[in-house]
Short mmCIF file of C-alpha atoms in Angstrom, two decimals:
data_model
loop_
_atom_site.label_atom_id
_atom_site.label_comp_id
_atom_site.label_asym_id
_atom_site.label_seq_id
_atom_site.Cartn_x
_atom_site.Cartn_y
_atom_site.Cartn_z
CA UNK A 480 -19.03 20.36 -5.29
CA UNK A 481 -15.86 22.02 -6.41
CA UNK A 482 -13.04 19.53 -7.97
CA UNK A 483 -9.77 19.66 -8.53
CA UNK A 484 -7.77 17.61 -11.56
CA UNK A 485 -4.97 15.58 -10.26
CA UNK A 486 -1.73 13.54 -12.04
CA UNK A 487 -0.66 10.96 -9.44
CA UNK A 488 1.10 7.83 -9.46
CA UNK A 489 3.61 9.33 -11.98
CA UNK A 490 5.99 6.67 -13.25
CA UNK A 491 9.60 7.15 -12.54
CA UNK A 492 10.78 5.77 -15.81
CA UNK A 493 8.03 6.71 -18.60
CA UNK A 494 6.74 3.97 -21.16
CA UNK A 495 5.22 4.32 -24.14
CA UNK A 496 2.48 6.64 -24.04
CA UNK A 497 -0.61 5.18 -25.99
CA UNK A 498 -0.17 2.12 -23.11
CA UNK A 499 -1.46 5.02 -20.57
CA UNK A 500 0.18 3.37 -17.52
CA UNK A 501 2.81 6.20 -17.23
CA UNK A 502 0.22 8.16 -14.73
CA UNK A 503 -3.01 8.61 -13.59
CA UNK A 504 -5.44 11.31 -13.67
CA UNK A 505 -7.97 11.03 -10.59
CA UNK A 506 -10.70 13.80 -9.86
CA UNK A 507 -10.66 15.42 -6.00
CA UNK A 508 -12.97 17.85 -3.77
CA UNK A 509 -11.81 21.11 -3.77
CA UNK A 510 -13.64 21.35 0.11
CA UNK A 511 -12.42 18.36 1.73
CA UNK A 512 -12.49 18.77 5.30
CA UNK A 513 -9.81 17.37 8.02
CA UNK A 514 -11.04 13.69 9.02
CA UNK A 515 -11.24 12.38 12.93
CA UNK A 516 -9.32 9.37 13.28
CA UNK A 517 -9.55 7.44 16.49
CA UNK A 518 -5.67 6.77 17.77
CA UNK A 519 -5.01 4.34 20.25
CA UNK A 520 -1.43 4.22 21.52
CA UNK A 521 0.97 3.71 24.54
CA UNK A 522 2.92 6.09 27.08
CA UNK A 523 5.74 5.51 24.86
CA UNK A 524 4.48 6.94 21.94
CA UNK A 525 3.55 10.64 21.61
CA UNK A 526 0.46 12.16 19.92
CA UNK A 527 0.85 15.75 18.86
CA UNK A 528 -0.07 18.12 16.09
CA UNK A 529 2.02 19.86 13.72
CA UNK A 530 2.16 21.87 10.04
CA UNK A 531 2.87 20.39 6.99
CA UNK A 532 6.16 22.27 6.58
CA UNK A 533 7.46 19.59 8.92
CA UNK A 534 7.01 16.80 6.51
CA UNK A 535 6.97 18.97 3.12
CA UNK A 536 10.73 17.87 2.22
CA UNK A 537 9.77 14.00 2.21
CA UNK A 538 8.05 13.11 -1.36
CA UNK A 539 5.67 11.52 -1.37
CA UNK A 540 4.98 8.02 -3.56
CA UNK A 541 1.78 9.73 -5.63
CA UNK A 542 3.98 13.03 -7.02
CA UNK A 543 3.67 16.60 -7.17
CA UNK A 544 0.16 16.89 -7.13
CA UNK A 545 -0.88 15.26 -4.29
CA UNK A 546 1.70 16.74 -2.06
CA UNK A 547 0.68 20.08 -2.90
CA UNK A 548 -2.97 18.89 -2.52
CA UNK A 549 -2.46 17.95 0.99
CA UNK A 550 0.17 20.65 1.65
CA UNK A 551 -2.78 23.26 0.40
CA UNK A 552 -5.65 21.24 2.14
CA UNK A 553 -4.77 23.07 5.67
CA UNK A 554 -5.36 19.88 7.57
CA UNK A 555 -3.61 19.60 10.54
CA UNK A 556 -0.29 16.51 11.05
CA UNK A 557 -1.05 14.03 13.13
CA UNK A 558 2.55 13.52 14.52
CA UNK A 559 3.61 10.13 16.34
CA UNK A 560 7.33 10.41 18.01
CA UNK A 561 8.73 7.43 19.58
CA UNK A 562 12.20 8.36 21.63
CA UNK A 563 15.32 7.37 21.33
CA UNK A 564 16.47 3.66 22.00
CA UNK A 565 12.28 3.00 23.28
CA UNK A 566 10.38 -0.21 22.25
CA UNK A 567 6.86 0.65 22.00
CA UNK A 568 5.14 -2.09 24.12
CA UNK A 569 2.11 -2.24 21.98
CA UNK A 570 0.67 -0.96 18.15
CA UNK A 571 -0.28 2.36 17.67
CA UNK A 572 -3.69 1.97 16.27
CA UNK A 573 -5.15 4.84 13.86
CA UNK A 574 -8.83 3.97 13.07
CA UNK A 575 -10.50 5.81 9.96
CA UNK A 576 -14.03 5.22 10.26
CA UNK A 577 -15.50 7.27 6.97
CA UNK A 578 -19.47 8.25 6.98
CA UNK A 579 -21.42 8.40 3.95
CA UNK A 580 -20.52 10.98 1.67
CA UNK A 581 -17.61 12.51 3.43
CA UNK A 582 -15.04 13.76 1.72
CA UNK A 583 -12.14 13.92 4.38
CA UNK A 584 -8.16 14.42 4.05
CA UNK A 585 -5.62 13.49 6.95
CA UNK A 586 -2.05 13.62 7.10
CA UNK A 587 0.33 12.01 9.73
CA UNK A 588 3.80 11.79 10.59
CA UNK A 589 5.53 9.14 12.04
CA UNK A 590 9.11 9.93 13.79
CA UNK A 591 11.27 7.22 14.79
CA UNK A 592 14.31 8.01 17.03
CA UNK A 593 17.92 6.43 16.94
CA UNK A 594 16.90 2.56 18.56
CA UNK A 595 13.58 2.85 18.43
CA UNK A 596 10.97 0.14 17.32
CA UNK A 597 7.44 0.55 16.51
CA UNK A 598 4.03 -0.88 15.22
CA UNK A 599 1.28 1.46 13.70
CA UNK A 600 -1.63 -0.06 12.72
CA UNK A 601 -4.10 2.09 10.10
CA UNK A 602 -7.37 0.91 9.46
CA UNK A 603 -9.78 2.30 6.65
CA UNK A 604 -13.21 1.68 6.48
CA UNK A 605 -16.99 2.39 5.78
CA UNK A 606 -20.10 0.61 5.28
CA UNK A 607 -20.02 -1.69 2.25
CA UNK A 608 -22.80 0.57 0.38
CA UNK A 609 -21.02 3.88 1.44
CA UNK A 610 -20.09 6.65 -1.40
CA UNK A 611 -17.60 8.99 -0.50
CA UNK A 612 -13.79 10.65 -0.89
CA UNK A 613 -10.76 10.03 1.25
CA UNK A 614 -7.38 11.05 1.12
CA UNK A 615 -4.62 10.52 3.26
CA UNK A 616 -0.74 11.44 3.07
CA UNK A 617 1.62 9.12 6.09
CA UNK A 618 5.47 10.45 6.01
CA UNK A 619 7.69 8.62 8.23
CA UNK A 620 11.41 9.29 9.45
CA UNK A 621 13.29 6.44 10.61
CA UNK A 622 16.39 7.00 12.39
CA UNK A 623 19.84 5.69 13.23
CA UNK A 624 19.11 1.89 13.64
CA UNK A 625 15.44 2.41 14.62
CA UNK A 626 12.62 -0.19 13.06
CA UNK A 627 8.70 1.21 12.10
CA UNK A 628 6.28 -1.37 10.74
CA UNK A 629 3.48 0.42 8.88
CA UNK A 630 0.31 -1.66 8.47
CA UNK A 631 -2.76 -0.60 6.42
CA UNK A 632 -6.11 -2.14 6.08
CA UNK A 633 -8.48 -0.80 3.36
CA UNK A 634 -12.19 -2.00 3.71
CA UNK A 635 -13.96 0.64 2.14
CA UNK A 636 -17.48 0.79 0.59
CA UNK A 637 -18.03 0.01 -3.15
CA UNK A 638 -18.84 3.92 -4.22
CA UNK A 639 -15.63 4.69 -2.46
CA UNK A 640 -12.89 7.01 -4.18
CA UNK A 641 -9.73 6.57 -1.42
CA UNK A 642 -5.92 8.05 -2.34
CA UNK A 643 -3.57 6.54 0.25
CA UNK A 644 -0.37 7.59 -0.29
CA UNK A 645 3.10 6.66 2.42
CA UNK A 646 6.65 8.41 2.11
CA UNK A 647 9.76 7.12 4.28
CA UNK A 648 13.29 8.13 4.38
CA UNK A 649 15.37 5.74 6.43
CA UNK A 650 19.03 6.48 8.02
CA UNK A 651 21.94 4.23 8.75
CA UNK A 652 20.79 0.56 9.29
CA UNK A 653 17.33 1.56 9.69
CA UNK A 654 14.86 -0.57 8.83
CA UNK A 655 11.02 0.32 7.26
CA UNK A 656 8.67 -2.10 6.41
CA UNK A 657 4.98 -2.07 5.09
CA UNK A 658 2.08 -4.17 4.57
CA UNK A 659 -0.86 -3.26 2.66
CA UNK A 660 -4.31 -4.91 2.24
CA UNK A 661 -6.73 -3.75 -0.29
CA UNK A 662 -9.99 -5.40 0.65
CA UNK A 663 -12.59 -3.10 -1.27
CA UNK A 664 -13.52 0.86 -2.27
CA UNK A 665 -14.40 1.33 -5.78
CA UNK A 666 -11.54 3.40 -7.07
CA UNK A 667 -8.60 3.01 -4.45
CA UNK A 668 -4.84 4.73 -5.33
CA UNK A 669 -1.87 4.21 -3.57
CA UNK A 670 1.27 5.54 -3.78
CA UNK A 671 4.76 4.60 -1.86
CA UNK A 672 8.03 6.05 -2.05
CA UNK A 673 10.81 4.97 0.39
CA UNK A 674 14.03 6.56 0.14
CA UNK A 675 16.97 4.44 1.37
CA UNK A 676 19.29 6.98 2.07
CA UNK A 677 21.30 5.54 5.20
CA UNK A 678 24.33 2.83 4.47
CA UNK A 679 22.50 -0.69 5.43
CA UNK A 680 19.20 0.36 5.77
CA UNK A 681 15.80 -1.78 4.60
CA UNK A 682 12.82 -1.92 3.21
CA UNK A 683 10.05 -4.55 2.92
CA UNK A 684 7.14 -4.45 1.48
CA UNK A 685 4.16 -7.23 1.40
CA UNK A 686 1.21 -5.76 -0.61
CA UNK A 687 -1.95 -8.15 -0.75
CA UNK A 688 -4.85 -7.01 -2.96
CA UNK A 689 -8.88 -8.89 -3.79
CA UNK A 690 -10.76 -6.56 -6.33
CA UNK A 691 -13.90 -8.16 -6.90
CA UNK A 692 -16.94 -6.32 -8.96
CA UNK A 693 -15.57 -3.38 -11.24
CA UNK A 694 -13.19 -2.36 -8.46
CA UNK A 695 -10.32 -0.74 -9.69
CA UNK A 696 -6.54 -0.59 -8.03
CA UNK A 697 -3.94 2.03 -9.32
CA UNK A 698 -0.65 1.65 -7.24
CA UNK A 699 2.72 3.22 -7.97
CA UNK A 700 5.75 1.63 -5.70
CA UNK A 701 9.04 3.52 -5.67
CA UNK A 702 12.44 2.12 -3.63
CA UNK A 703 15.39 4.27 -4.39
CA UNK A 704 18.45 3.24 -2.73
CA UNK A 705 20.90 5.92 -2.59
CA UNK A 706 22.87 5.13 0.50
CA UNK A 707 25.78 2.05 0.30
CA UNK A 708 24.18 -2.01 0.51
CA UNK A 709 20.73 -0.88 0.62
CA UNK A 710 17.93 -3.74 0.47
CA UNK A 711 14.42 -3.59 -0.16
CA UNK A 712 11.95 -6.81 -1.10
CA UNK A 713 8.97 -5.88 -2.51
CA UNK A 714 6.31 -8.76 -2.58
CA UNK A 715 2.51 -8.16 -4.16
CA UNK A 716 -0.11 -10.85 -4.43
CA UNK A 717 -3.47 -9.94 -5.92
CA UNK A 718 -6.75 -11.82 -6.91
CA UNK A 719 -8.76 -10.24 -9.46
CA UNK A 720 -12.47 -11.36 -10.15
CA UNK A 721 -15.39 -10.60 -11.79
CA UNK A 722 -14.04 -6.78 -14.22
CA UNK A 723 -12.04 -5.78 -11.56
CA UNK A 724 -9.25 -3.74 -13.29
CA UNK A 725 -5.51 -3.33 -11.45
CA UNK A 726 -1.96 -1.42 -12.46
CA UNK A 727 0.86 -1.93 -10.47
CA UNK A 728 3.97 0.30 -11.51
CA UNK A 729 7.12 -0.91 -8.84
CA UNK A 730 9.77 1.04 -9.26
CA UNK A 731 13.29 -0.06 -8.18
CA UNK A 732 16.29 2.90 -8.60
CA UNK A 733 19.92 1.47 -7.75
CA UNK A 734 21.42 5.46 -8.02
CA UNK A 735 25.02 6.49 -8.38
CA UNK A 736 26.57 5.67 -4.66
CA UNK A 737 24.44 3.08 -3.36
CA UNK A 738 27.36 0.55 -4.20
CA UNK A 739 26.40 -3.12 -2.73
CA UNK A 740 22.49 -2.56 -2.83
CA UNK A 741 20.36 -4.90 -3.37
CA UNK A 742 16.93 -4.97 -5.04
CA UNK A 743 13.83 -7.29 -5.53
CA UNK A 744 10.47 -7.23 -6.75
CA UNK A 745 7.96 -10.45 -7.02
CA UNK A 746 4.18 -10.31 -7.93
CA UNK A 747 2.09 -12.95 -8.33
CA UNK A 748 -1.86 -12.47 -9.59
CA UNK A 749 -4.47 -14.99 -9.79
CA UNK A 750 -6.60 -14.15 -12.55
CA UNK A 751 -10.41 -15.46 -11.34
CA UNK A 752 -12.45 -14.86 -14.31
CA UNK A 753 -11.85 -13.95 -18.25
CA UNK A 754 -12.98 -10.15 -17.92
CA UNK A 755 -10.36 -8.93 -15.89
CA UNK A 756 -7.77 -6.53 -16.81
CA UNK A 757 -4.47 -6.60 -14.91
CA UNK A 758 -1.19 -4.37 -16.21
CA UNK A 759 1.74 -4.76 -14.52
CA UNK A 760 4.84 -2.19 -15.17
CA UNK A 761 8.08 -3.46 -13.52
CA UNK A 762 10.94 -0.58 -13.26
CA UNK A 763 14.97 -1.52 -12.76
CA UNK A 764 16.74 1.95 -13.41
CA UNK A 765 20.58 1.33 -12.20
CA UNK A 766 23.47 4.29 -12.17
CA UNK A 767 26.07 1.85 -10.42
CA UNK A 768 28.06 -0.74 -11.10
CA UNK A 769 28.35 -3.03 -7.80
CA UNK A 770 24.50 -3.24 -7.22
CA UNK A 771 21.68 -5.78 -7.94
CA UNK A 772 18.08 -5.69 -9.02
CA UNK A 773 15.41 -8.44 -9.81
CA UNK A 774 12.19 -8.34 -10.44
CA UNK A 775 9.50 -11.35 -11.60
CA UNK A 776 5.99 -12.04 -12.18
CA UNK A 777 3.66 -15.01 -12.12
CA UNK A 778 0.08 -14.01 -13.52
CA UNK A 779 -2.40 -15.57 -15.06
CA UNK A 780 -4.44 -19.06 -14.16
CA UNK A 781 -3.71 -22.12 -11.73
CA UNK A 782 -1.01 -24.38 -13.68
CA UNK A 783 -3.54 -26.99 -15.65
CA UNK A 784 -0.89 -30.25 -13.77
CA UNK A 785 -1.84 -28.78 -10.18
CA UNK A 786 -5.73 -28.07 -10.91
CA UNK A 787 -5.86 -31.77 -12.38
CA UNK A 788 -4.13 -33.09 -9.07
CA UNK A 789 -6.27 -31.17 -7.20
CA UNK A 790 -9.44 -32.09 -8.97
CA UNK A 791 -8.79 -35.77 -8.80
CA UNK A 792 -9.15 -35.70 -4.87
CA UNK A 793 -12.25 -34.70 -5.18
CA UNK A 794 -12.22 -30.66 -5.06
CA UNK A 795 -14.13 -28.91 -7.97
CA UNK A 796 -12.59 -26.11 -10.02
CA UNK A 797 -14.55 -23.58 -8.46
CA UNK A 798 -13.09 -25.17 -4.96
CA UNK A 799 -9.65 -24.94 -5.82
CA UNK A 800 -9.40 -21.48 -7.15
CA UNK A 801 -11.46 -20.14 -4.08
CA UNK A 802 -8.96 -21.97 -1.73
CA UNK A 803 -5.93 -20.66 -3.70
CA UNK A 804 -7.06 -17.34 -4.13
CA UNK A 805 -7.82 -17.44 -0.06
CA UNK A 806 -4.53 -18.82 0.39
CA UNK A 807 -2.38 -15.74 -1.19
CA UNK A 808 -4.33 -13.24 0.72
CA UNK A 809 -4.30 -15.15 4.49
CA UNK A 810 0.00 -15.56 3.38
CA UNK A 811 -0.44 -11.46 3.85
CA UNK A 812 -2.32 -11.27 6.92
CA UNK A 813 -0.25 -13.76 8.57
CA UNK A 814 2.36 -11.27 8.57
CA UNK A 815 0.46 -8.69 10.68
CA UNK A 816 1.88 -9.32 14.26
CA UNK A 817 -1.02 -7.82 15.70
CA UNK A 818 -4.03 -10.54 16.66
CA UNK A 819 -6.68 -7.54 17.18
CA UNK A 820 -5.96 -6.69 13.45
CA UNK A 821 -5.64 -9.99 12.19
CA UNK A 822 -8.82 -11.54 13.24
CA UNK A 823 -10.65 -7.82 12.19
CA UNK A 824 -9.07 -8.90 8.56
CA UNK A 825 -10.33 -12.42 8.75
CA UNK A 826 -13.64 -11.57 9.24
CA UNK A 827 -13.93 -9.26 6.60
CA UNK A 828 -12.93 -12.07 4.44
CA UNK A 829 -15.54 -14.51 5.81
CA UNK A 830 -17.82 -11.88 4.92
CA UNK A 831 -16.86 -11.55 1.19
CA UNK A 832 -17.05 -15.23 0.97
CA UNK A 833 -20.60 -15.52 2.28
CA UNK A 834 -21.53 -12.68 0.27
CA UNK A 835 -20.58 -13.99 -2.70
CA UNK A 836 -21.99 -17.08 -2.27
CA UNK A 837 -25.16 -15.35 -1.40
CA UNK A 838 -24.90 -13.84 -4.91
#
């Protein structure tokens, strides 16, 4: 199989290069083919196809590389529209169901009118002992004072390669927001870029991650607020167990103009066993005065005072970190308004937990 080098997840900001978190370089099939995703979705909501040229002038969160990867790839744009001032009365629900061995690419576009408001739902997944490649590219416009809540699920096998990327530009007082779950796959990339360009508009972001095994997590989060009292929140919890290895570059850019905006960024990682590696790369760049920008991080082990309390009613160690560990993911999930989705997500936990304790 032909492959094809490529440098995604490119920092904003470089560090220090012998810490080799600036980038990533990730190996892709030259003769991926266009996926099938089942779509579900309401009268409200249209379902066409279009080129990439539509959606070439929104970057995309992984870089140069994998927008001309996907521009090149010839797959077809899966293109949702929602009109203007419509409510869509139910989720939009794109279901990636990957075989063994595939090696599938799919891009989609998601166009939200002036008033609109709408749910899509994206769910990745394979059988746990699948081996294969997936990529797949999701630009979204959001208009004049419309709302789009993007919601990914990745479930993927544990010989699974997956690069997930999401772009959004946003207009006056619109309002994007994301949640991502990262449930499995053995090399898993994501990328995000949302550019705030509209006075007043939003973006949140809950990202909620368990790598278990040797499964590794490269992400690369980018909010750039150009447009005047811009907010974005951008909120990661992660469990890491067993030699699973994460980096998490989040990227916040308060540019020239976007007087008023506001930035934050908050991850906290529970650290389940002494062979993990986690790297963590939080980014403030600011070119104005009137703007402000946060960021935190709380990784490591349960505080020794709280384990002791918790031990002394009768829970063992082992107990307590399962429950807490269980306890930052389900704070994720709890977030999805959908109950199809949800209860899909709880199972899938159930079934780690049994599995493990099978092991």
């Amino acid at each position: 199989m032909k492959e094809n080098q490529l440098l995604v997840n490119v920092l904003p900001s470089p560090t220090y290069n012998w810490l080799r978190m600036n980038d990533a370089d990730v190996k892709v099939p030259g003769d991926a083919v266009e996926g099938n995703p089942m779509v579900t979705r309401t009268a409200d909501v249209t379902a066409t196809v279009t080129d990439y040229t539509e959606i070439q002038d929104i970057a995309g969160g992984m870089g140069y590389d994998f927008d001309t990867y996907m521009k090149h790839s010839d797959a077809d744009v899966l293109k949702l529209q929602i009109g203007r001032q419509q409510k869509a009365a139910q989720p939009v629900h794109i279901e990636f169901d990957y075989e063994k061995d595939c090696a599938d690419v799919n891009a989609v576009y998601i166009d939200a009118d002036e008033g609109s408001d709408l749910v899509v739902v994206m769910d990745f997944r394979s059988a746990a002992e699948a081996v294969g490649f997936a990529a797949v590219q999701t630009k979204i416009h959001v208009a004049k004072d419309a709302h789009v809540l993007l919601v990914q699920i990745q479930r993927l096998g544990q010989g699974f390669r997956f690069l997930n990327d999401v772009a959004a530009k946003t207009e006056e007082s619109a309002g994007f927001e994301q949640i991502e779950l990262i449930l499995g796959g053995a090399d898993t990339y994501q990328g995000s870029r949302t550019d705030l360009v509209g006075a007043h508009s939003t973006l949140k972001t809950d990202i909620g991650y368990l790598l278990k095994r040797q499964e590794h997590l490269d992400m690369n989060y980018i909010a750039n607020h150009i447009g005047r009292k811009t907010e974005c929140a951008i909120d990661v919890k992660g469990v890491l167990r067993d030699g699973a290895h994460k980096l998490f570059r989040g990227t916040i850019d308060l540019r020239r103009g976007a007087k008023g905006a506001l930035g934050n960024e908050l991850e906290d990682v529970l650290l389940m066993d002494d062979n993990v590696i986690n790297q963590t790369i939080p980014v403030i760049l600011c070119d104005e005065e009137d703007v402000e920008g946060n960021h935190g991080a709380t990784i490591g082990r349960i505080d020794e005072a709280l384990l002791f309390y918790l031990e002394s009613r009768g829970m063992t160690e082992a107990e307590v970190y399962e429950m807490m560990a269980g306890a930052r993911i389900d704070s994720v999930i709890h977030k999805i308004p959908d109950a199809v989705t949800r209860d899909r997500v709880f199972e899938e936990l159930k079934g780690h937990k049994e599995e493990r304790y099978d092991d």
